[in-house]
Backbone as a ProteinNet text record, in pm:
[ID]
protein_1_A
[PRIMARY]
MTGRAPHTPAVSPPVAYLERASALCLRPAPGRLAGFFGTGAHRLALRALARPLVAGEPVVAADGGNRFDPYEISRAERALGGNGRLALSRIFVSRAFTCHQMEALLSRRFGSALARSGARIAVVFGLPETFTDADVPFAEACRVFRSCLSALQRLTAGGIRVVLVGEGDAGGISLEETPGSAVSLFATASAASGDKSPGKGAAPAGGGDRAGFFRHLVRIADPCLLLRREGEGWRATLRGKAAGNAGSSPRKGNR
[TERTIARY]
9462.7	9397.3	9373.3	9254.3	9221.5	9222.5	9226.6	9220.8	9080.3	8980.5	8842.4	8785.8	8699.5	8632.3	8534.2	8519.2	8423.7	8282.2	8204.6	8066.4	7979.5	7907.4	7814.1	7673.3	7600.8	7466	7376.8	7299	7208.1	7087.9	7033	6915.3	6800	6680.2	6563.1	6529.6	6463	6418.2	6332	6347.2	6272.1	6122.1	6056	5911.6	5839.4	5883.7	5817.5	5823.5	5937	5950.7	5852.1	5846.3	5756.6	5610.6	5574.6	5436.5	5398.9	5489	5460.3	5451.3	5546	5546	5421.7	5384.1	5266.1	5139.6	5129.9	5012.4	4999.8	5111.7	5108.6	5062.3	5101.5	5064	4916.4	4851.5	4707.5	4626.4	4695.1	4626.9	4690.6	4683.9	4739.7	4660.5	4724.7	4656.9	4551	4449	4345.3	4406.4	4358.7	4407	4532.7	4591.1	4714.9	4687.8	4772.6	4772.2	4890.2	4865.7	4973.6	5018.1	5133.6	5179.7	5276.3	5264.1	5362.7	5422.8	5554.5	5613.8	5745.4	5771.5	5898.8	5886.8	5998.3	6006.2	5920.4	5822.4	5737.7	5630.6	5600.9	5505.3	5365.1	5320.2	5184.9	5170.6	5268.8	5263.5	5258.2	5340.9	5344.2	5214.4	5160.7	5036	4920	4914	4807.2	4814.4	4934.2	4949.3	4903.4	4939.9	4904.3	4753.7	4682.1	4537.1	4464.3	4525.6	4457	4413.6	4497.4	4466.3	4340.1	4327.2	4202.1	4081.2	4101	3989.1	3938.5	4029	3989.8	3921.7	3965.5	3906.9	3767.9	3722.5	3587.7	3578	3691.6	3690.5	3688.9	3582	3577.8	3675.5	3715.6	3810.9	3759.9	3771.3	3741.7	3873.6	3894.8	4022.2	4000.9	4088.9	4098.4	4223.6	4208.3	4320.1	4366	4480.1	4536.3	4631.4	4604.5	4695.5	4696.4	4586	4572.8	4678.8	4697.3	4796.7	4741	4609.4	4548.8	4560.9	4616.9	4635.1	4563.6	4445.1	4369.4	4441.4	4529.2	4597.4	4690.5	4746.3	4831.7	4751.2	4630.6	4546.1	4505	4470	4431.2	4544.3	4666.3	4780.6	4806	4794.3	4816.5	4709.5	4585.6	4479.7	4504.7	4546.9	4574.9	4689.3	4786.1	4896.1	4846.4	4733.3	4672.6	4576.8	4562.2	4475.4	4338.7	4314.6	4185	4177.9	4065	4044.5	4084.4	4128	4171.3	4060.2	3935.9	3822.5	3752.5	3759.4	3685.1	3731.7	3862	3914.7	3870	3871.7	3834.8	3687.8	3604.6	3462.7	3438.3	3540.3	3524	3600	3661.1	3730.3	3659.8	3635.1	3557.6	3650.2	3671	3774	3712.1	3755.2	3721.1	3851.3	3850.6	3974.3	3976.8	4097.9	4121.8	4254.1	4258	4378.7	4445.8	4380	4438.5	4422.4	4495.7	4484.6	4345	4280.8	4146.2	4044.5	4059.9	3972.3	3992.7	4118.4	4146	4083.2	4092.4	4031.6	3881.2	3814.7	3670.2	3635	3714.4	3688.8	3701.7	3810.2	3835	3742.1	3710.8	3632.5	3482.1	3436.6	3292.3	3235.2	3314.9	3257.6	3310.2	3426.7	3489.7	3408.7	3362.3	3287.8	3162.2	3087	2963.6	2994	3103.6	3142.2	3177.5	3245.3	3277.9	3151.3	3057.3	2932.9	2852	2842.8	2764.9	2825.7	2956.2	3023.2	3044.5	3039.9	3071.5	3220.5	3302.2	3447.9	3502.5	3607.6	3679.1	3823.5	3858.5	3990.8	3973.4	4043.6	4044.2	4187.8	4210.8	4345.2	4348.6	4450.6	4466	4594	4578	4692.3	4728.8	4857.9	4905.5	4866.7	4845.3	4812.7	4923	5049.8	5152.4	5168.5	5140.4	5155.8	5056.3	4943.3	4844.8	4882.1	4992	5033.4	5156.1	5185.4	5305.5	5279.4	5153.7	5119	5166.7	5264.2	5319.7	5221.4	5112	5012.9	4927.8	4928.9	4858.1	4954.3	4921.7	5011.9	5046.2	5168.5	5214.1	5129.2	5091.9	5008.6	4873.9	4816.8	4689.9	4708.7	4819.7	4847	4859	4921.9	4934.8	4798.4	4711.4	4576.4	4502.2	4509.2	4440.2	4499.6	4630.6	4697.5	4648.9	4640.4	4590.6	4447.1	4366.6	4227.1	4217.6	4301.9	4302.8	4341.3	4445.4	4488.2	4381.4	4314.9	4207.9	4095	4059.2	3953.9	3993.6	4119	4166.1	4173.7	4212.5	4218.4	4079.7	3979.6	3842	3800.3	3843.7	3811.3	3877.3	4003.1	4070.6	4003.7	3954.8	3885.7	3757.1	3701.1	3579.7	3605.9	3731.5	3764	3803	3814.8	3857.1	4009.2	4057.6	4201.6	4243.8	4318	4356.9	4501.1	4520.6	4652.6	4686.7	4801.9	4849.2	4955.6	4952.8	5050.7	5104.3	5236.9	5294	5432.1	5458.3	5590.8	5668.6	5797.3	5880.9	6020.5	6107.9	6246.5	6257.7	6280.4	6291.6	6435.9	6527.8	6669.5	6713.5	6646.5	6688.8	6620.9	6542	6467.3	6542.5	6571.4	6646.1	6560.5	6618.3	6545.8	6527	6601.5	6591.9	6480.5	6421.6	6314.9	6195.1	6129.5	6017.4	5888.9	5821.2	5694.4	5591.6	5498.8	5390	5422.5	5544	5580	5649.3	5592.1	5660.1	5640.4	5550.7	5519.1	5643.4	5732.6	5851.5	5949.1	5933.4	6025.3	5982.9	5866.2	5813	5772	5810.9	5750.8	5616.7	5530.9	5402.4	5407.5	5323.7	5308.9	5182.5	5146.3	5019.6	5014.6	5127.5	5125.1	5071.4	5107.1	5062.1	4915.8	4865.5	4727.8	4631.8	4684.8	4597.2	4565.3	4619.2	4592.4	4719.9	4719	4839.5	4841.6	4744.4	4740.6	4834.8	4920.8	5011.8	4945.8	5027	4975.7	4927.9	4803.6	4752.5	4752	4736.1	4731	4866	4972.4	5105.4	5128.4	5190.8	5218.8	5368.6	5411.3	5554.2	5623.6	5741.1	5824	5903.5	5975.2	6063.7	6052.8	5980.1	5974.9	5920.5	5819.8	5762.4	5811.7	5889.9	5939.6	5826.5	5768.6	5652	5687.1	5814.1	5853.9	5830.7	5813.4	5786.3	5655.9	5558	5432.7	5458.1	5538.2	5573	5648.2	5748.8	5829	5744.9	5650	5563.4	5480.7	5424.8	5344.9	5430	5551.3	5640.5	5665.9	5684.2	5721.4	5605	5481.3	5368.8	5310.9	5340.9	5281.8	5337.8	5249	5289.2	5186.1	5222.8	5352.4	5374.8	5500.9	5539.5	5637.5	5603	5694.5	5762.5	5891.5	5967.3	6056.1	6038	6112.9	6205.7	6335.5	6429.9	6539.1	6588.8	6701.7	6830.4	6916.3	7050.2	7147.1	7218.2	7309.8	7233.2	7265.8	7200.5	7077.3	7049.7	6938.4	6840.6	6773.2	6674.6	6663.3	6605	6586.8	6446.5	6386.4	6256.1	6276.1	6219.3	6233.3	6096.5	6060.4	5934.9	5964.5	5898.9	5920.5	5791.3	5804.8	5688.5	5677.2	5584.9	5567.4	5524.9	5447.2	5400.2	5509.2	5620.9	5726	5796.3	5799.8	5868.2	6013.9	6057.9	6197.5	6215.5	6116.1	6123	6239.8	6259.2	6372.5	6371.1	6492.3	6507.6	6517	6487.3	6510.9	6660.4	6700	6840.8	6935	6892.9	6981.8	6903.8	6973.5	6911	6918.9	6832.5	6834.7	6769.6	6801.6	6738.1	6595.7	6509.7	6368.7	6335.1
-3279	-3249.2	-3098.4	-3060.5	-2918.9	-2875.1	-2970.8	-2936	-2916.3	-2930.7	-2912.5	-3043.4	-3030.6	-3150	-3199	-3329.9	-3381.8	-3338.5	-3311.4	-3267.3	-3386.3	-3371.8	-3475.7	-3426	-3485.4	-3436.4	-3452.9	-3349	-3356.3	-3441.5	-3505.8	-3588.2	-3528	-3544.1	-3489.9	-3572.4	-3510.7	-3588	-3704.9	-3822.3	-3939.2	-3914	-3965.9	-3947.3	-4001.5	-4116.6	-4177.8	-4085.9	-4019.3	-3926.7	-3810.7	-3751.1	-3637.8	-3678.3	-3797.1	-3843	-3864.1	-3925.3	-3948.8	-3816.6	-3727.7	-3598.5	-3517.5	-3519.1	-3445.1	-3500.5	-3633.6	-3695.6	-3655.4	-3650.8	-3608.5	-3463.9	-3380.2	-3239	-3216.6	-3313.3	-3302.2	-3356.7	-3408.4	-3463.8	-3413	-3283.2	-3230.8	-3279.5	-3280.6	-3317.2	-3212.6	-3250	-3153.1	-3028	-2914	-2787.8	-2734.5	-2810	-2768.2	-2715.7	-2623.2	-2576.8	-2641.6	-2712.7	-2774.5	-2679.8	-2708.9	-2618.2	-2677.8	-2628.7	-2649.5	-2512	-2496.6	-2364.3	-2371.3	-2266.8	-2254.2	-2269.4	-2300.4	-2310.2	-2424.5	-2392.5	-2495.6	-2550.3	-2479.7	-2531.5	-2547.4	-2449.7	-2458.2	-2578.8	-2598.4	-2709.9	-2843.9	-2859.8	-2985.4	-3008.7	-2904.2	-2918.5	-2954.6	-2893.2	-2924.9	-3070.5	-3119.6	-3259.9	-3351.5	-3314.2	-3397.8	-3405.3	-3298.1	-3296	-3394	-3433	-3520.9	-3651.5	-3707.2	-3838	-3835.7	-3745.6	-3743.7	-3704	-3617.2	-3578.5	-3697.2	-3774.4	-3892.5	-3994.8	-4000.5	-4095.2	-4052.2	-3934.4	-3890.7	-3786	-3730.8	-3631.7	-3491	-3413.8	-3277.3	-3186	-3080.1	-2983.1	-2842.8	-2753.5	-2612.2	-2536.1	-2447.8	-2376.6	-2226.8	-2151.8	-2007.3	-1981.6	-1910.1	-1886.6	-1742.3	-1721.6	-1587.9	-1556.8	-1449.3	-1406.7	-1495.3	-1565.3	-1646.7	-1756.2	-1828.6	-1935.3	-2071.9	-2085.7	-2216.1	-2250.3	-2367.7	-2414.9	-2548.7	-2549.6	-2674.7	-2780.6	-2738.8	-2836.8	-2925.9	-2875.5	-2959.3	-3073.2	-3043	-3147.3	-3247.3	-3198.3	-3288.4	-3382.9	-3328.5	-3413.3	-3517.7	-3476.4	-3571	-3679.4	-3642.8	-3744.1	-3843.8	-3793.7	-3885.3	-3980.5	-3931.7	-4018.5	-4128.6	-4104.1	-4205.1	-4295.5	-4272.8	-4356.5	-4298.3	-4173	-4110.6	-4038	-3969.7	-3900.6	-3753.3	-3705.6	-3566.9	-3468.5	-3516.6	-3426.9	-3451.6	-3573.6	-3608	-3526.3	-3515.7	-3443.3	-3297.8	-3235.3	-3093.7	-3070.5	-3172	-3157	-3156.5	-3190.3	-3201.2	-3094.7	-3000.2	-2891.7	-2760.1	-2682.2	-2558.9	-2442.1	-2353	-2250	-2110.3	-2029	-1886.6	-1808	-1693.5	-1618.5	-1487.8	-1451.3	-1323.5	-1268.8	-1138.1	-1077.9	-978.4	-943.5	-852.4	-913.9	-859.8	-914.6	-891.5	-779.8	-754.5	-850.1	-879.6	-978.7	-1116.1	-1149.4	-1277.9	-1284.2	-1175.6	-1171.4	-1194.5	-1126.2	-1142.3	-1285	-1342.9	-1479.2	-1578.5	-1568.7	-1666.5	-1648.6	-1525.5	-1502.1	-1504.4	-1481.8	-1470.6	-1576.9	-1628.6	-1716.2	-1858.6	-1877.9	-2009.6	-2114.3	-2078.2	-2174	-2223.9	-2132.9	-2174.1	-2258.4	-2228.4	-2309.3	-2451.3	-2465.1	-2598	-2673.2	-2603.4	-2668.3	-2714.9	-2631.7	-2668.3	-2787.5	-2790.9	-2895.7	-3024	-3014.6	-3130.6	-3157.5	-3063.5	-3082.5	-3072.4	-3151.6	-3145.1	-3100.3	-3069.2	-3015.2	-2874	-2779.2	-2640.7	-2603.1	-2562.2	-2527	-2378	-2309.9	-2167	-2147.7	-2116.7	-2091.3	-1943	-1914.9	-1778.2	-1681.7	-1729.5	-1636.2	-1532.4	-1570.7	-1466.7	-1373.4	-1423.6	-1340.2	-1224.4	-1238.1	-1129.6	-1017.4	-1034.1	-932.3	-854.5	-856.4	-789	-646.5	-602	-469.4	-360	-282.4	-175.9	-61.7	-55.9	49.2	25.1	-97.3	-127.8	-101.9	-10.2	17.1	-111.2	-119.8	-243.5	-280.8	-182.7	-211.9	-270.6	-217	-270	-410.3	-433	-567	-667.1	-626.8	-715.9	-747.9	-647.2	-671.3	-771.4	-752.6	-842.1	-982.7	-990.6	-1120.2	-1195.8	-1126.8	-1190.6	-1237.6	-1156.5	-1193.3	-1319.3	-1328.3	-1447.3	-1571.5	-1559.8	-1674.8	-1715.4	-1618.1	-1649.7	-1725.9	-1683.8	-1753	-1896.9	-1917.6	-2053	-2138.1	-2078.6	-2153.2	-2194.1	-2112.3	-2151.7	-2273	-2277.1	-2392.9	-2519.3	-2509.8	-2628.7	-2675.7	-2581.6	-2618.5	-2694.5	-2671.3	-2741.9	-2870.8	-2913.4	-3041	-3033.4	-2912.4	-2897.6	-2909.9	-2980.7	-2992.1	-2874.3	-2781.7	-2659.4	-2671.8	-2646	-2656.5	-2522.6	-2467.3	-2341.2	-2369.2	-2293	-2310.9	-2173.7	-2159	-2029	-2038.7	-1950	-1939.6	-1830.8	-1850	-1750.3	-1803.7	-1717.8	-1756.1	-1820.1	-1950.4	-2024	-2038.8	-1973.6	-1993.5	-1948.3	-1848.1	-1797.1	-1862.6	-1966.9	-2031.9	-2155.6	-2163.6	-2276.7	-2401.5	-2512.1	-2638.6	-2692.1	-2637.8	-2687.6	-2620.5	-2513.4	-2446.6	-2538.7	-2532.7	-2621.9	-2563.5	-2632.2	-2581.4	-2572.1	-2480.7	-2469.6	-2386.3	-2331.8	-2254.4	-2124.7	-2054.9	-1938.8	-1810.5	-1810.4	-1684.5	-1621.6	-1702.5	-1647.3	-1589.5	-1623.5	-1576.8	-1442.9	-1394.4	-1273.2	-1172.2	-1049.4	-941.1	-911.1	-842.8	-807.6	-666.6	-644.5	-509.4	-448.2	-493.2	-453.7	-306.6	-250.6	-111.5	-19.6	-50.5	34.6	13.6	-108	-138	-128.2	-108.7	-93.3	-222.4	-334.5	-464.2	-510.6	-519.3	-555.5	-701.9	-779.5	-919.2	-1002.8	-1086.1	-1172.8	-1304.2	-1404	-1538.8	-1557.5	-1608	-1641.3	-1520.5	-1401.1	-1282.9	-1224.7	-1292.4	-1236.6	-1211.4	-1098.7	-1062.3	-1059.6	-1077.2	-1081.6	-952	-965.3	-848.6	-816.6	-707.8	-677.8	-535.1	-450.4	-310	-286.5	-362.3	-345.3	-446.9	-544.2	-649.3	-746.6	-737.8	-819.5	-964.4	-994.5	-1134.7	-1206.2	-1129.5	-1189.5	-1266.3	-1228.8	-1303.1	-1445.6	-1458.9	-1591.7	-1671.5	-1610.8	-1682.4	-1726.9	-1643.5	-1679.1	-1803.5	-1808.3	-1924.5	-2050.9	-2039.7	-2156	-2207.3	-2115.9	-2156	-2213.1	-2175.2	-2228.8	-2354.1	-2381.9	-2497.6	-2627.5	-2723.3	-2852.3	-2957.3	-3043.4	-3056.9	-2948.5	-2933.8	-2834.7	-2898	-2896.6	-2943.6	-2820.7	-2807.9	-2689	-2719.6	-2643.4	-2662.1	-2543.4	-2571	-2459.9	-2486.3	-2375.1	-2380.9	-2403.9	-2488.7	-2508.3	-2517.8	-2408.7	-2406.9	-2419.2	-2520.4	-2541.4	-2629.8	-2678.6	-2771.1	-2725.2	-2820.1	-2788.7	-2905	-2879.6	-2982.2	-2971.5	-3086.6	-3092.7	-3145.3	-3075.6	-3114.9	-3114.2	-3225	-3233.9	-3207.5	-3107	-3067.9	-3082.7	-3107.7	-3114.3	-3246.4	-3252.6	-3373.4	-3491.8	-3465.2	-3574	-3628.1	-3556.1	-3596.1	-3723.3	-3750	-3869.1	-3866.5	-3970.3	-3979.5	-3944.8	-3879.4	-3851.9	-3761.2	-3653.4	-3564	-3500.8	-3479.1	-3416.9	-3522.3	-3479.8	-3567.4	-3595.1	-3714.2	-3752.1	-3660	-3607.6	-3522.4	-3405.5	-3297.9	-3187.7	-3217.7	-3153.6	-3183.7	-3078.1	-3074.6	-2980.4	-3022.3	-2921.3	-2952.9	-2947.6
2420.6	2548.7	2560.2	2591.4	2606.1	2751.6	2843.1	2984.1	3035.8	2949.3	2991.9	3045.3	3143.9	3194.7	3090.6	3076.3	2978.6	3012.3	2907.1	2926.2	2963.9	3073	3115.9	3093.2	2997.6	2972	3094.2	3121.8	3235.4	3200.2	3300.5	3279.2	3356.8	3304.1	3369.7	3492.9	3592	3706.4	3660.1	3721.3	3676.6	3676	3574.3	3561.5	3683.9	3733.7	3849	3970.7	3989	4102.1	4088.1	3969.1	3947.9	3964	3915.2	3927.5	4073.9	4150.1	4291.9	4367.3	4342.3	4410.2	4373.6	4246.2	4201.6	4265.2	4274.1	4335.2	4481.8	4553.7	4693.8	4706.9	4612.1	4618.1	4586.9	4529.9	4506.2	4622.9	4725.6	4842.5	4971.9	4996.2	5121.4	5241.6	5356	5480	5513.4	5590.8	5629	5692	5646.9	5700.2	5635	5541.8	5476	5335.5	5291.5	5153.4	5082.7	4973.7	4896.8	4786.7	4725.9	4621.9	4522.1	4397.8	4291.5	4264.4	4279.4	4263.4	4188.1	4108.1	4039.6	3889.4	3826.6	3681.2	3628.6	3543.5	3484.8	3576.8	3686.7	3784.3	3726.7	3646	3591.9	3499.4	3416.6	3322.5	3395.9	3498	3572	3648.3	3709.8	3784.2	3692.2	3575.3	3480.2	3436.8	3411.7	3374.4	3487.6	3610.5	3724.9	3744.8	3711.1	3730.4	3639.8	3529.6	3435	3500.4	3587.2	3645.3	3731.8	3831.5	3907.8	3823.6	3724.6	3638.6	3558.1	3501.3	3424.3	3514.6	3640.8	3735.6	3782.3	3739.3	3771.6	3879.9	3923	4030.1	3971.5	3995.8	3942.2	4015.1	3947.8	4002.2	3971.6	4068.4	4047.1	4051.8	3955.5	3945.7	3933.7	3997.4	3978.4	3896.6	3786.9	3695.4	3706.6	3770.6	3783.9	3669.9	3598.6	3492.8	3370.6	3344	3222.3	3213.8	3323.1	3329.6	3291.9	3289.9	3262.5	3114.6	3085.6	2947.6	2931.3	2869	2856.2	2775.5	2684.7	2600	2680.6	2790.1	2874.2	2936.1	2981.3	3039.2	2932.5	2813.8	2704.6	2667.6	2655.7	2621.7	2729.7	2855	2964.5	2965.2	2934.8	2929.5	2817.2	2701.7	2590.8	2625.7	2702.4	2745.7	2838.4	2904.2	2990.9	2915.4	2784.7	2702.7	2675.6	2719	2697.1	2564.3	2543.2	2415.7	2420.5	2536.3	2548.2	2577.3	2590.2	2614.2	2747.2	2797.7	2918.9	3038.7	3056.6	3172.7	3172.4	3055	3047.2	3080.6	3062.1	3094.4	3245	3323.1	3468.5	3546.4	3476.3	3545.4	3515.5	3618.7	3608.3	3643.6	3547.6	3560.4	3561.6	3657.5	3660.9	3657.8	3589.4	3569.8	3649.1	3689.2	3756.1	3704.5	3678.2	3621.7	3715.9	3825	3923.4	4061.9	4158.2	4293.4	4351	4316	4367.4	4305.2	4177.3	4115.1	4177.9	4208.7	4271.9	4411.1	4484.8	4618.2	4609.3	4515.7	4500	4460.8	4372.8	4327.4	4442.2	4517.7	4623.5	4742.5	4777.7	4899.3	4876.4	4751.9	4729.5	4636.8	4544.7	4441.7	4444.2	4500.4	4494.8	4570.2	4688.6	4770.2	4702.2	4639.9	4572.2	4449.3	4379.3	4263.4	4305.7	4417.7	4469.7	4507.9	4571.1	4612.7	4492.3	4388.3	4269.6	4195.8	4186.9	4109.2	4187.3	4319.6	4401.9	4412	4366.4	4367.3	4508.7	4534.9	4662.1	4642.4	4517.1	4486.9	4432.2	4492.3	4445.2	4411.4	4287.6	4242.8	4209.2	4259	4231.9	4151.9	4024.3	3936.4	3941.5	3954.1	3939	4048.4	4170.8	4279.2	4300.2	4315	4335.8	4216.7	4095.6	3977	3973.3	4041.2	4041.5	4137.8	4210.8	4307.7	4262.7	4134.5	4084.1	4035.8	4035.5	3983.6	4079	4035.4	4119.9	4141.9	4063.9	4083.1	4207.4	4258.2	4382.5	4498.3	4589.5	4702.4	4777.7	4825.7	4888.4	5009.8	5090.5	5207.1	5165	5057.1	5006.5	4951.4	4880.6	4829.3	4943.1	5052.9	5168.9	5228.6	5236.6	5288.7	5202.1	5070.3	4977.4	4985	4996.8	5007.8	5131	5244.4	5366.3	5348.3	5280.2	5256.8	5171.4	5068.6	4983.4	5062.7	5144.6	5224.5	5324.8	5385.2	5480.2	5412.4	5290.5	5216.1	5186.2	5148.8	5119.2	5244.8	5355.9	5481.3	5527.9	5500.1	5532.8	5451	5325.7	5242.3	5296.3	5336	5389.5	5517.9	5598	5721.6	5692.2	5574.1	5533.5	5458.5	5452.4	5389.5	5243.5	5188.6	5049	5041	4940.1	4917.3	4829.1	4884.5	4814.7	4766.9	4637.8	4575.3	4510.8	4545.1	4488.7	4384.1	4275.4	4167.9	4129.7	4129.3	4096.3	4035.2	3939.5	3878.6	3952.1	3965	4029.8	4050.9	4096.6	4121.2	4258.1	4259.7	4385.5	4429.6	4358.5	4386.3	4523.8	4581.2	4710.6	4828.2	4804.2	4911	4956.9	5085.4	5139.1	5139.2	5096.1	5096	5236.9	5332.8	5469.2	5548.7	5494.2	5566.3	5579.2	5693.1	5719.5	5664.3	5572.6	5522.1	5633.9	5617.5	5712	5834.5	5845.1	5964.2	5925.5	5829.6	5772.8	5851.1	5949.2	6016.2	6076.2	6135.9	6198.7	6097.2	5970.6	5868.2	5809.8	5849.3	5788.8	5894.7	5874.3	5950.9	5887.4	5957.7	5898.6	5843.7	5746.3	5692.6	5749.7	5870.6	5929.5	5966.3	6005.3	6050.1	5942.1	5817.7	5707.7	5676.1	5703.2	5665.5	5783	5905.1	6020.1	6090	6045.6	6107.5	6175.4	6308.9	6381.5	6422.4	6382.5	6424.8	6341.3	6404.9	6331.5	6298.4	6269.8	6246.6	6106	6092.2	5959.9	5867.7	5925.4	5841.6	5809.5	5848.4	5825.1	5677.7	5648.5	5510.3	5488.9	5366.4	5339.2	5375.7	5433.1	5458.2	5333.8	5337.8	5226.4	5179.1	5255.4	5218.9	5080.1	5039.4	4907.5	4807.3	4850.3	4761.9	4731.4	4611.9	4580	4552.8	4534.9	4526.1	4658.4	4765.5	4895.7	4899.6	4817	4812.8	4764.7	4660.5	4609.3	4714.8	4777.2	4876	4995.2	5034.7	5147.3	5115.5	4996	4958.2	4954.5	4903.6	4900.3	5041.1	5134	5269.9	5349.7	5317.6	5394.2	5331.1	5204.9	5136.8	5194.1	5219.6	5274.4	5232.2	5136.3	5070.4	4964.7	4927.3	4827.4	4730.1	4602.4	4498.3	4440	4467.6	4431	4311	4203.6	4079.4	4061.6	4051.6	4043.9	3942.3	3884.9	3793.2	3870.9	3815.4	3871.6	3755.5	3729.8	3616.4	3486.7	3408.3	3279.8	3292	3410.2	3426.1	3532.5	3592.3	3693.5	3789.5	3905.4	4006.7	4065.5	4091.3	4157.2	4298.8	4396.2	4536	4602.3	4663.9	4738.2	4885	4941.1	5079.8	5157.1	5287.9	5373.6	5445.4	5539.9	5619.6	5534.8	5429	5343.2	5252.6	5243.3	5150	5192.9	5324	5371.5	5333.7	5266.6	5223.6	5076.3	5018.1	4874.5	4840.2	4918.6	4896.8	4759.6	4704.9	4574.3	4466	4342.6	4229.5	4220.4	4177	4181.6	4108	3994.4	3916.3	3860.8	3837.2	3765.1	3616.5	3538.6	3396.3	3313.3	3184.2	3092.9	3068.5	3049.9	3029.7	2883.8
[MASK]
+++++++++++++++++++++++++++++++++++++++++++++++++++++++++++++++++++++++++++++++++++++++++++++++++++++++++++++++++++++++++++++++++++++++++++++++++++++++++++++++++++++++++++++++++++++++++++++++++++++++++++++++++++++++++++++++++++++++++++++++++++++++++++++++

């Protein structure tokens, strides 16, 4: 006897749970922004997109920081019995590598791309990742962030289903926080940028803490599929009004 507790291998969240949660995140309620956030969020969101794409639904995507991986969609399509090429023919991707490029893409070009393609799903990969550049003053980053959110909210008002996808540390975010009501959790950085209006334009607090952009998106997304590390494994949790009784995946597990 060594006195050590026996090792219990971790199991991954059930596939059925992830598929159901992912499907809900691709169909937010009118006026809501949905989200996939945390460890492996881009990979999971790309896999989830294969099903509506194969079914004939076009998708327009903004790729922040080169996060879009076409091979994930191809593999997911083949798992559904396809040839791995049909889904990719129905997704239209534009790239942005800085927060200013992302702002221009979302506010000036995204709407016309949706109109041309007939898509009703707009996916934004890596939005928080484009706000990590310390060379952009924090007040300016907050202004650009508000502009991006305003552009996305205009799309939701027009009936577009907007889905945000971002990688980041979700460990400090409480699972009990209510999605869609994050304004009270954030002070504004308006004084520095000259905009004192709260509400939709609220920017993350934190005295220049750029991780606040990621946390803000997690808190406003509804539904939100949150993927987080727990010890040697990970846990998937679906939050929001659309989640119903889904809750967290039963066990954490190695990926």
